[in-house]
mmCIF file with all atom_site columns, C-alpha atoms in Angstrom:
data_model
loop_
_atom_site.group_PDB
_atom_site.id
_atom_site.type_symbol
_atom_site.label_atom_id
_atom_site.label_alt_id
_atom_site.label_comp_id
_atom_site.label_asym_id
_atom_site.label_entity_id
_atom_site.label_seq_id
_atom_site.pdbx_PDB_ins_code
_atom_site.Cartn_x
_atom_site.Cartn_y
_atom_site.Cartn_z
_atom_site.occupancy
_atom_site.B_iso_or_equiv
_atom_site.pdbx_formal_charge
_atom_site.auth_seq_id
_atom_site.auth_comp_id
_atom_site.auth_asym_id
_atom_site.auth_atom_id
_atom_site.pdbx_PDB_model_num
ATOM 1   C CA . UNK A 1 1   ? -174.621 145.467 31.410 1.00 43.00 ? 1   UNK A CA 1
ATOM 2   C CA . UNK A 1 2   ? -178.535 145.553 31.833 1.00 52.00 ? 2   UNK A CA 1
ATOM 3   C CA . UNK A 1 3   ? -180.074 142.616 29.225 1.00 54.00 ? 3   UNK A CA 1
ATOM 4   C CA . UNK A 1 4   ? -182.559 145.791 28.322 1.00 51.00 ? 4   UNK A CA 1
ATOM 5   C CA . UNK A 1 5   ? -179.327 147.912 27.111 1.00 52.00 ? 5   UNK A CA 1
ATOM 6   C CA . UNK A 1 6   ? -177.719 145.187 24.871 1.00 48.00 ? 6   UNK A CA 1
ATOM 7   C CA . UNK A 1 7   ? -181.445 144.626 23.098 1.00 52.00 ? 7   UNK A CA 1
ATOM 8   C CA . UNK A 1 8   ? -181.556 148.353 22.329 1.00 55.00 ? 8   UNK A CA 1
ATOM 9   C CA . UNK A 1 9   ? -178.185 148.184 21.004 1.00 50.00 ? 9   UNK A CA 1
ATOM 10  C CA . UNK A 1 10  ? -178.919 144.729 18.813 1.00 50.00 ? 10  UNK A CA 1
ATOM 11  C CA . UNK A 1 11  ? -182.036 146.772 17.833 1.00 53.00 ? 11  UNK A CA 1
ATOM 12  C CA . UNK A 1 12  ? -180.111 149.772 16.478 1.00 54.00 ? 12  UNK A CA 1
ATOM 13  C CA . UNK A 1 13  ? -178.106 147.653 14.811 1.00 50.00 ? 13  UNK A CA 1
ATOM 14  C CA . UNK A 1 14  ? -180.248 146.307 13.231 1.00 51.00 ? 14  UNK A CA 1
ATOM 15  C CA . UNK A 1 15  ? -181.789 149.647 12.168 1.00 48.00 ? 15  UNK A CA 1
ATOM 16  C CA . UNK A 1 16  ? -178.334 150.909 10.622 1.00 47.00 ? 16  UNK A CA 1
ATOM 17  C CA . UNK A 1 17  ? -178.257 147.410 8.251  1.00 46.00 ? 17  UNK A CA 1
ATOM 18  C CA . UNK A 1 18  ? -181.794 148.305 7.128  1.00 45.00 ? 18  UNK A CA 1
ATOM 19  C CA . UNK A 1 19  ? -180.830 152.436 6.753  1.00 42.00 ? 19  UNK A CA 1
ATOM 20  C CA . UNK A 1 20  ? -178.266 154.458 5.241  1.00 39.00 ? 20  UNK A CA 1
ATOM 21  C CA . UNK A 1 21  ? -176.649 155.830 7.933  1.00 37.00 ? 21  UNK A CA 1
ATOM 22  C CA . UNK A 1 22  ? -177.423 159.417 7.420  1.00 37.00 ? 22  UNK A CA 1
ATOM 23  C CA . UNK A 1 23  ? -175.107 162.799 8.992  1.00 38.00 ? 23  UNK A CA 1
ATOM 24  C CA . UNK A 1 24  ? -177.411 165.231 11.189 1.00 39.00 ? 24  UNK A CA 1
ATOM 25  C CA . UNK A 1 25  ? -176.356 168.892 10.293 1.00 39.00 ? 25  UNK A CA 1
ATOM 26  C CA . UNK A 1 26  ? -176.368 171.269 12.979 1.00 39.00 ? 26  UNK A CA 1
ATOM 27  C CA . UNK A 1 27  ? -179.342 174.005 12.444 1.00 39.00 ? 27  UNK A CA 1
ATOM 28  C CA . UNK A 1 28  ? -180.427 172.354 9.769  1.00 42.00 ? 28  UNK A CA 1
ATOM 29  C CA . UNK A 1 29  ? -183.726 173.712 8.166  1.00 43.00 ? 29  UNK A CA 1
ATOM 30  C CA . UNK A 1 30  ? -186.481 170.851 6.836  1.00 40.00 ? 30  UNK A CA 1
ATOM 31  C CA . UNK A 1 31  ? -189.969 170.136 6.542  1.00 45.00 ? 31  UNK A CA 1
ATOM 32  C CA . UNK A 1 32  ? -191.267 168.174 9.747  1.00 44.00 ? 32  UNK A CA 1
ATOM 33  C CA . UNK A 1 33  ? -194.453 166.400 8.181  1.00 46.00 ? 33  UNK A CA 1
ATOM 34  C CA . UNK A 1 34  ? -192.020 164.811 5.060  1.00 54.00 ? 34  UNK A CA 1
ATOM 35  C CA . UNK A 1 35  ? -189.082 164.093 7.781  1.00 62.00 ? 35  UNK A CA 1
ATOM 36  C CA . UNK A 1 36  ? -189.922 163.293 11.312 1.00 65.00 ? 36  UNK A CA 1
ATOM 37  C CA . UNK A 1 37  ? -193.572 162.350 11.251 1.00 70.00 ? 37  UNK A CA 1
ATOM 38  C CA . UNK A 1 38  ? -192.596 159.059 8.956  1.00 74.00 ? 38  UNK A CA 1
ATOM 39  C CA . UNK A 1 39  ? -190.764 157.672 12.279 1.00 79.00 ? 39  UNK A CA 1
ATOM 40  C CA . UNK A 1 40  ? -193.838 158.654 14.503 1.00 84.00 ? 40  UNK A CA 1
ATOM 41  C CA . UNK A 1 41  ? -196.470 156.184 16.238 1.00 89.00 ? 41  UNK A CA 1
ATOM 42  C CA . UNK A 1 42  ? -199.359 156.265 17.709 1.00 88.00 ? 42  UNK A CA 1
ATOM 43  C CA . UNK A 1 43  ? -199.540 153.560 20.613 1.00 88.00 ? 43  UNK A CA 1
ATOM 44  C CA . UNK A 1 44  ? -203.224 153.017 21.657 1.00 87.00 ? 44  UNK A CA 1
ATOM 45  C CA . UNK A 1 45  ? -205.857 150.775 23.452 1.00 81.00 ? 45  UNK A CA 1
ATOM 46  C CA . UNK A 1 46  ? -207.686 147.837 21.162 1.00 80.00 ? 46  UNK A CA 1
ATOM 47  C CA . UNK A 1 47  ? -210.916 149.748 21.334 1.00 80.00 ? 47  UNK A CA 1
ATOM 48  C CA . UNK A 1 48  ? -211.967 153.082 20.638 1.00 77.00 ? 48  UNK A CA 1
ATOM 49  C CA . UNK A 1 49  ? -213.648 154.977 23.666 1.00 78.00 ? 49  UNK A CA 1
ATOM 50  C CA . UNK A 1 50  ? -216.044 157.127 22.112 1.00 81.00 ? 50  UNK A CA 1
ATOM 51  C CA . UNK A 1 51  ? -214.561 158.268 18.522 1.00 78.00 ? 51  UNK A CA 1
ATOM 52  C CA . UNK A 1 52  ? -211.840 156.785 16.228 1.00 78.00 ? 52  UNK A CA 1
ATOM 53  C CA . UNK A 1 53  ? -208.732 158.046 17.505 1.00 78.00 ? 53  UNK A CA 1
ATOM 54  C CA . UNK A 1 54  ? -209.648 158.648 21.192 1.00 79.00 ? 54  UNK A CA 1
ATOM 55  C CA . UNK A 1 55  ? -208.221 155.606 22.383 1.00 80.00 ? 55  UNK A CA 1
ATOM 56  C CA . UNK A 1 56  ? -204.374 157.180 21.796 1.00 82.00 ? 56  UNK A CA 1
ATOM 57  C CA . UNK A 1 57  ? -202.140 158.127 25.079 1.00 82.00 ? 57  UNK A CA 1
ATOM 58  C CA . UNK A 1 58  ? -199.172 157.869 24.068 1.00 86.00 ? 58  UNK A CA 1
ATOM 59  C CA . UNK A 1 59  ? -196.376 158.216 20.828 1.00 86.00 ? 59  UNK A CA 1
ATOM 60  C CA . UNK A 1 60  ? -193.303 156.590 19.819 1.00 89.00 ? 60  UNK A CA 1
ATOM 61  C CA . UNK A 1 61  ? -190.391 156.168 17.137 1.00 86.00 ? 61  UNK A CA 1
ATOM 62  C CA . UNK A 1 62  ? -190.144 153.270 14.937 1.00 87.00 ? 62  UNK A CA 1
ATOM 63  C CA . UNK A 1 63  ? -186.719 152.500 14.968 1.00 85.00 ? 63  UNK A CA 1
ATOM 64  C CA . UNK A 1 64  ? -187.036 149.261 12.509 1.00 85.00 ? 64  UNK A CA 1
ATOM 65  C CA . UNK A 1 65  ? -189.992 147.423 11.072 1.00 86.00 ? 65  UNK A CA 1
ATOM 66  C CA . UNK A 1 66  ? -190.743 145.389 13.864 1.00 90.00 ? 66  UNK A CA 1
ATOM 67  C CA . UNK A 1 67  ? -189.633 147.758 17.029 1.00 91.00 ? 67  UNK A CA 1
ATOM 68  C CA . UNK A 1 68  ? -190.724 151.017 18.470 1.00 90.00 ? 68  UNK A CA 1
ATOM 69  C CA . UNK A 1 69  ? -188.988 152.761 21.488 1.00 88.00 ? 69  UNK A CA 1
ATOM 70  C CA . UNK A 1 70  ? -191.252 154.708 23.579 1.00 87.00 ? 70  UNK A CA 1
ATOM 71  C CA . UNK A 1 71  ? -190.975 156.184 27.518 1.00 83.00 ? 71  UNK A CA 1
ATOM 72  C CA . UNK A 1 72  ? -191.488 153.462 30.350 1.00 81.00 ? 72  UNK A CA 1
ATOM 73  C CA . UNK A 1 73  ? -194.450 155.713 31.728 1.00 79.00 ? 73  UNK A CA 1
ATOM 74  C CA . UNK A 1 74  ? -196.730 154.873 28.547 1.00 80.00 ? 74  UNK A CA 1
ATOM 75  C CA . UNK A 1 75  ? -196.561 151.267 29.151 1.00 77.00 ? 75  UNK A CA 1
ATOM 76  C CA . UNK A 1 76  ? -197.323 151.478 33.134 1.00 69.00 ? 76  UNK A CA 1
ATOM 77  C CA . UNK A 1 77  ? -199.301 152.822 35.634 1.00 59.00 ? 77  UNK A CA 1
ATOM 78  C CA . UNK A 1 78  ? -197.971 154.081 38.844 1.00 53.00 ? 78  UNK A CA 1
ATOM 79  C CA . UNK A 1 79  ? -200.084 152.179 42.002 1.00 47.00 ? 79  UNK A CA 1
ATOM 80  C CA . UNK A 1 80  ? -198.437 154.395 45.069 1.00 47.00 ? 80  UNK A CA 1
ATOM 81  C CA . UNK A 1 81  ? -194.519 153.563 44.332 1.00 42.00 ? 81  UNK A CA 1
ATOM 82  C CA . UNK A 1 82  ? -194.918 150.674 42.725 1.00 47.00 ? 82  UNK A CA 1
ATOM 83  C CA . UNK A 1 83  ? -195.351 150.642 38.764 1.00 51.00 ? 83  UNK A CA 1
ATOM 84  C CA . UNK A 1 84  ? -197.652 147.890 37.181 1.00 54.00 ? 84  UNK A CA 1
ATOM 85  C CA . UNK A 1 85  ? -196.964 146.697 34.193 1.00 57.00 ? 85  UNK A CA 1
ATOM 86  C CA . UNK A 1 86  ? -199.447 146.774 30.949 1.00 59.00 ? 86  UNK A CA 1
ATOM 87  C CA . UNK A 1 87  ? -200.806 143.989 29.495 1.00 62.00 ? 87  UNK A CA 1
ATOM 88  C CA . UNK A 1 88  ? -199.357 144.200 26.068 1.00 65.00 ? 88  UNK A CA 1
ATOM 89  C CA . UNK A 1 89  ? -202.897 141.957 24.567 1.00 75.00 ? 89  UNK A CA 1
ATOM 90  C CA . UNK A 1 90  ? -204.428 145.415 24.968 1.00 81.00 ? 90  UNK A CA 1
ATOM 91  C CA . UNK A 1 91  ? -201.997 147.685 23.190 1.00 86.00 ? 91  UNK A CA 1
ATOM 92  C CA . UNK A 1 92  ? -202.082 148.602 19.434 1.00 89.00 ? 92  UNK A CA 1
ATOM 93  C CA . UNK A 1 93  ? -199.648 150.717 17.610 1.00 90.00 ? 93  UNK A CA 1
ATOM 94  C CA . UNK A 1 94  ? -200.483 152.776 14.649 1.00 89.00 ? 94  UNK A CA 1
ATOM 95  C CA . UNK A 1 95  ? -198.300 153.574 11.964 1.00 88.00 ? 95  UNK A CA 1
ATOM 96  C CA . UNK A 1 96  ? -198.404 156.063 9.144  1.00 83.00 ? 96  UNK A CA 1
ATOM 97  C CA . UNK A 1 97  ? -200.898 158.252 10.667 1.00 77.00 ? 97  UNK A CA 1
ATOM 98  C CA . UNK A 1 98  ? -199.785 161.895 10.917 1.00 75.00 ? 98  UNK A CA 1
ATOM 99  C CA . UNK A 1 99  ? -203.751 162.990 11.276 1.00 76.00 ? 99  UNK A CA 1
ATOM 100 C CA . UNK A 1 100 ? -204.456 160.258 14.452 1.00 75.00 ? 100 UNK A CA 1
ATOM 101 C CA . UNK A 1 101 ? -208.009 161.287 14.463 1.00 79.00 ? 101 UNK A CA 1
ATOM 102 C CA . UNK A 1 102 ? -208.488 159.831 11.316 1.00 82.00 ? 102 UNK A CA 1
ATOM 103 C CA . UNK A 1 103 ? -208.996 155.991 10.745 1.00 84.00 ? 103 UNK A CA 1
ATOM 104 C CA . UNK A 1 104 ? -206.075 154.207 9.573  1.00 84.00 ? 104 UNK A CA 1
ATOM 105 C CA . UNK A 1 105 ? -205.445 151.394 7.143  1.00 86.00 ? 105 UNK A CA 1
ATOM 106 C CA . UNK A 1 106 ? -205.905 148.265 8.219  1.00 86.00 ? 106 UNK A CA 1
ATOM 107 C CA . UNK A 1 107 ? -202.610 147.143 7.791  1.00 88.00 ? 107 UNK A CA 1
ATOM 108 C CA . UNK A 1 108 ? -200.798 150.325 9.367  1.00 89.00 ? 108 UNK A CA 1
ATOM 109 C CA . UNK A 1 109 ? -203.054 148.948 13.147 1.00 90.00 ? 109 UNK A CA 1
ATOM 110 C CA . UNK A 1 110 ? -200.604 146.182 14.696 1.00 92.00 ? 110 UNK A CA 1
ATOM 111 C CA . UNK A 1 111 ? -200.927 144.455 17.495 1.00 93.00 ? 111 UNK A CA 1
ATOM 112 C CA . UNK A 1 112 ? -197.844 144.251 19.725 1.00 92.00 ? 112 UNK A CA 1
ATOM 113 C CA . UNK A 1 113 ? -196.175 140.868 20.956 1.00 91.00 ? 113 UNK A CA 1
ATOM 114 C CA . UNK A 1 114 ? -193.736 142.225 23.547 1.00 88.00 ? 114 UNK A CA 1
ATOM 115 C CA . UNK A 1 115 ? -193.494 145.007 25.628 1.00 86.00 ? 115 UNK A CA 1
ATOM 116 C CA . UNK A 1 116 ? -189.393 145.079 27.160 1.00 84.00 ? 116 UNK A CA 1
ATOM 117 C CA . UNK A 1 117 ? -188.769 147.332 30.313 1.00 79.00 ? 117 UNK A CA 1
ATOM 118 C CA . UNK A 1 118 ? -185.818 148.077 31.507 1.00 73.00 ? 118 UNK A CA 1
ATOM 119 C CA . UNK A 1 119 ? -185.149 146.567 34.621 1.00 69.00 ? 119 UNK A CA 1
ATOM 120 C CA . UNK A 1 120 ? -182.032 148.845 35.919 1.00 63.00 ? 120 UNK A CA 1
ATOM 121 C CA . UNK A 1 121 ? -182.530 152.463 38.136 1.00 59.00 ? 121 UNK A CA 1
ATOM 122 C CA . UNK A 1 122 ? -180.049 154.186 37.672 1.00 58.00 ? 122 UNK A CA 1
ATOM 123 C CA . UNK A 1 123 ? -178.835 154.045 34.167 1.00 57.00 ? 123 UNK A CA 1
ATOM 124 C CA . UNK A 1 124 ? -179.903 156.502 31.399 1.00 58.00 ? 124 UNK A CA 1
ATOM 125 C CA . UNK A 1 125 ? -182.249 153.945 30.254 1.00 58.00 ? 125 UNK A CA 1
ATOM 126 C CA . UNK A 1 126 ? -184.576 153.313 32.750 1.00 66.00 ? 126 UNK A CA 1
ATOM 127 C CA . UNK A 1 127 ? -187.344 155.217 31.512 1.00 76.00 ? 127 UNK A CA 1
ATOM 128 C CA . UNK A 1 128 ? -187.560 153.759 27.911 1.00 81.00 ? 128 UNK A CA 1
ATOM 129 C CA . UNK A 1 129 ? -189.348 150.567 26.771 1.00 85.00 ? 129 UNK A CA 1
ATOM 130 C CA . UNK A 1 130 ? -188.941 148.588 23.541 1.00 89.00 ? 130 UNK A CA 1
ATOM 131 C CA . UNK A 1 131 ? -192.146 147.481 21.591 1.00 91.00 ? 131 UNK A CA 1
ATOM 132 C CA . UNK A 1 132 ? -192.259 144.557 19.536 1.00 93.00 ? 132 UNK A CA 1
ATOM 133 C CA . UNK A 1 133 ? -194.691 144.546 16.932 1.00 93.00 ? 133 UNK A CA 1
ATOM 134 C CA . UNK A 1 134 ? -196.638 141.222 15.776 1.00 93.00 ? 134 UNK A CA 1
ATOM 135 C CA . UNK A 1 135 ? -195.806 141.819 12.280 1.00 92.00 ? 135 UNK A CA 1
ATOM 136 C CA . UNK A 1 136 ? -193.298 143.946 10.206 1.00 90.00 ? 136 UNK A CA 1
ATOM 137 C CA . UNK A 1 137 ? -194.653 147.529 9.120  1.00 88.00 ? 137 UNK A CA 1
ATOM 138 C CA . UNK A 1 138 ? -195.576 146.913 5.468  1.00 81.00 ? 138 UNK A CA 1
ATOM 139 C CA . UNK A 1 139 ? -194.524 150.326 2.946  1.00 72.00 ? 139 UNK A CA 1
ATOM 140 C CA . UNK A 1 140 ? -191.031 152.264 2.485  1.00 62.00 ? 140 UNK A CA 1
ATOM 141 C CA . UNK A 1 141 ? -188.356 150.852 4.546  1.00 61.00 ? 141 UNK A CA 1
ATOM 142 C CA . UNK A 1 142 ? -187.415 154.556 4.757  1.00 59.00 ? 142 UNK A CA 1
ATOM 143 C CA . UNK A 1 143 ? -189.835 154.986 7.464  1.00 64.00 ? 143 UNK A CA 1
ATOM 144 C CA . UNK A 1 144 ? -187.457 153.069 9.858  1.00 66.00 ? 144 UNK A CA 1
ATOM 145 C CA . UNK A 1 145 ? -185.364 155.824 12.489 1.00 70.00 ? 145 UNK A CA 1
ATOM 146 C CA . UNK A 1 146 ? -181.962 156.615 11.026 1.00 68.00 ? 146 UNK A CA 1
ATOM 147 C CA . UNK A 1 147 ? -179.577 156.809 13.846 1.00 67.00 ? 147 UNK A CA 1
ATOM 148 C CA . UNK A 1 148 ? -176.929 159.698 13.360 1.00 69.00 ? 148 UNK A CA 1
ATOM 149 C CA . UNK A 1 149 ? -173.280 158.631 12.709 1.00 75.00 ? 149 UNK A CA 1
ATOM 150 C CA . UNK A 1 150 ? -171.865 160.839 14.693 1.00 77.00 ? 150 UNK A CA 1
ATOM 151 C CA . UNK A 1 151 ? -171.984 162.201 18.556 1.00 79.00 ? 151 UNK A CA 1
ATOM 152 C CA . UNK A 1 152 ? -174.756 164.845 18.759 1.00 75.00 ? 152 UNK A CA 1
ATOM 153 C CA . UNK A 1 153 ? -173.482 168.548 20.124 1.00 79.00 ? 153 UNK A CA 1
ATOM 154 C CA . UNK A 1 154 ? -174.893 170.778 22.315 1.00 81.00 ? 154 UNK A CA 1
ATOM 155 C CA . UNK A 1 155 ? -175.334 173.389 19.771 1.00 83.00 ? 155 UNK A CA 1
ATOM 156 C CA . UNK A 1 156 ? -177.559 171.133 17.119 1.00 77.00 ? 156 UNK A CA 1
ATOM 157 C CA . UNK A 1 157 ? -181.834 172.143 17.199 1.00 75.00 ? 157 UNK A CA 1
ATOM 158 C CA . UNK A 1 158 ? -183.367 169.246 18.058 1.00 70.00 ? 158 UNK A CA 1
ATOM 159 C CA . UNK A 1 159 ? -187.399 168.317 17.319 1.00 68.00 ? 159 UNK A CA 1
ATOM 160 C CA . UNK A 1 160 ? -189.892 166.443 19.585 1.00 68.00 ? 160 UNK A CA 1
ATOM 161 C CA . UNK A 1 161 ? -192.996 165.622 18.160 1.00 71.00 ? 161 UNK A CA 1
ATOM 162 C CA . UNK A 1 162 ? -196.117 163.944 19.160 1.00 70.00 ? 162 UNK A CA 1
ATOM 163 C CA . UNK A 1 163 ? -199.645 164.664 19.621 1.00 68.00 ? 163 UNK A CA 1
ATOM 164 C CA . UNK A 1 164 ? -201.238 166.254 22.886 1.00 59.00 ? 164 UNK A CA 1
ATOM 165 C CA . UNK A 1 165 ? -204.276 165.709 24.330 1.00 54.00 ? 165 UNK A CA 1
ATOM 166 C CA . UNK A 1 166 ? -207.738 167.282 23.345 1.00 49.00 ? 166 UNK A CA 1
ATOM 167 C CA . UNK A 1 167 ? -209.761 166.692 26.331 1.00 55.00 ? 167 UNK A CA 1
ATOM 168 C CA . UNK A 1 168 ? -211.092 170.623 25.898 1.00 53.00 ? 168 UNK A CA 1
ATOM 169 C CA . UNK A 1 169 ? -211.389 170.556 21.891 1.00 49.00 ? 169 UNK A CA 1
ATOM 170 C CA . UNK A 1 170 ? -214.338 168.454 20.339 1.00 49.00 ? 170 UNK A CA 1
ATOM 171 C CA . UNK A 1 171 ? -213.088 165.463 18.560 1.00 46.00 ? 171 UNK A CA 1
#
C-alpha cells in the first residue's frame, strides 16, 4: 500500500476524532451556502494578477484544520507527458471565503508547507493531492469535512461545488 494512501487514511482519521461522525441521508434537501461551502477552499498564487481574487485556479475540501485534499492537476502542470510539480512557496489557500472575489481576513490566507502527490498509477488515488497548511485554520472546528459513516449508494444526490472561471465577465 502506496505511503500517499495510508496518509489520507491517518488524515481522515484524524478528521473523525475532531468531528461527529455524521449519517448522509439519501435525497436529502439542505441549504448549500450554510452546509458545503464551510468545507470549501480557495487554493491560489501569493500574488494577485490584476484584482483581489484573480490569482485563484483551483478549489478544495478542508478535511481537518491543517489539511486540504484537492485533484493532482491543480498542483502540476503537464510539460508533454511528463507532469512538473508546483513549488508549494508559491501556493496560498484561502479559507472561509464563499464570495472569492472579495478580500479575505488575514488570518483565513495560509501559506502551505507541503504539497503530497500520490506516487501510484493505477489506484483510485492517483489524481488527488494532500495540502498541508502552515498553520491550523483558526474559527469553528465545524468547518472541518465530516466523512459519512456509512458506504455511499448509487441512488444518494451528490453536490460538487467550486467556483469557475470568469475570463469573459469583468471582475
Amino acid at each position: 500500500m502506496s505511503r500517499f494512501i495510508l496518509l489520507v487514511l491517518l488524515v481522515a482519521i484524524e478528521a473523525s476524532h475532531h468531528n461527529d461522525s455524521i449519517e448522509i441521508q439519501p435525497r436529502r434537501r439542505f441549504n448549500s451556502r450554510g452546509n458545503l461551502l464551510k468545507y470549501l477552499v480557495s487554493i491560489r498564487t501569493r500574488e494577485k494578477i490584476y484584482n483581489w481574487g484573480d490569482n485563484h485556479f483551483c478549489s478544495g475540501a478542508l478535511l481537518t484544520s491543517r489539511w486540504v485534499m484537492t485533484a493532482a492537476g491543480c498542483v502540476t502542470t503537464s510539460a508533454g507527458s511528463v507532469r512538473r510539480r508546483t513549488s508549494r512557496r508559491n501556493l496560498i489557500v484561502v479559507v472561509y471565503t464563499p464570495y472569492r472575489l472579495r478580500k479575505p481576513l488575514d488570518r483565513n490566507r495560509i501559506p502551505v508547507e507541503n504539497v503530497v502527490y500520490s506516487n501510484e498509477q493505477k489506484i483510485c488515488c492517483q489524481d488527488l493531492v494532500l495540502i498541508k497548511l502552515t498553520r491550523p485554520v483558526s474559527g469553528n472546528k465545524n468547518h472541518v469535512l465530516r466523512l459519512p459513516v456509512r458506504e455511499i449508494s448509487d441512488d444518494w444526490l451528490c453536490y460538487s461545488i467550486g467556483w469557475g472561471r470568469m475570463d469573459l465577465l469583468p471582475m
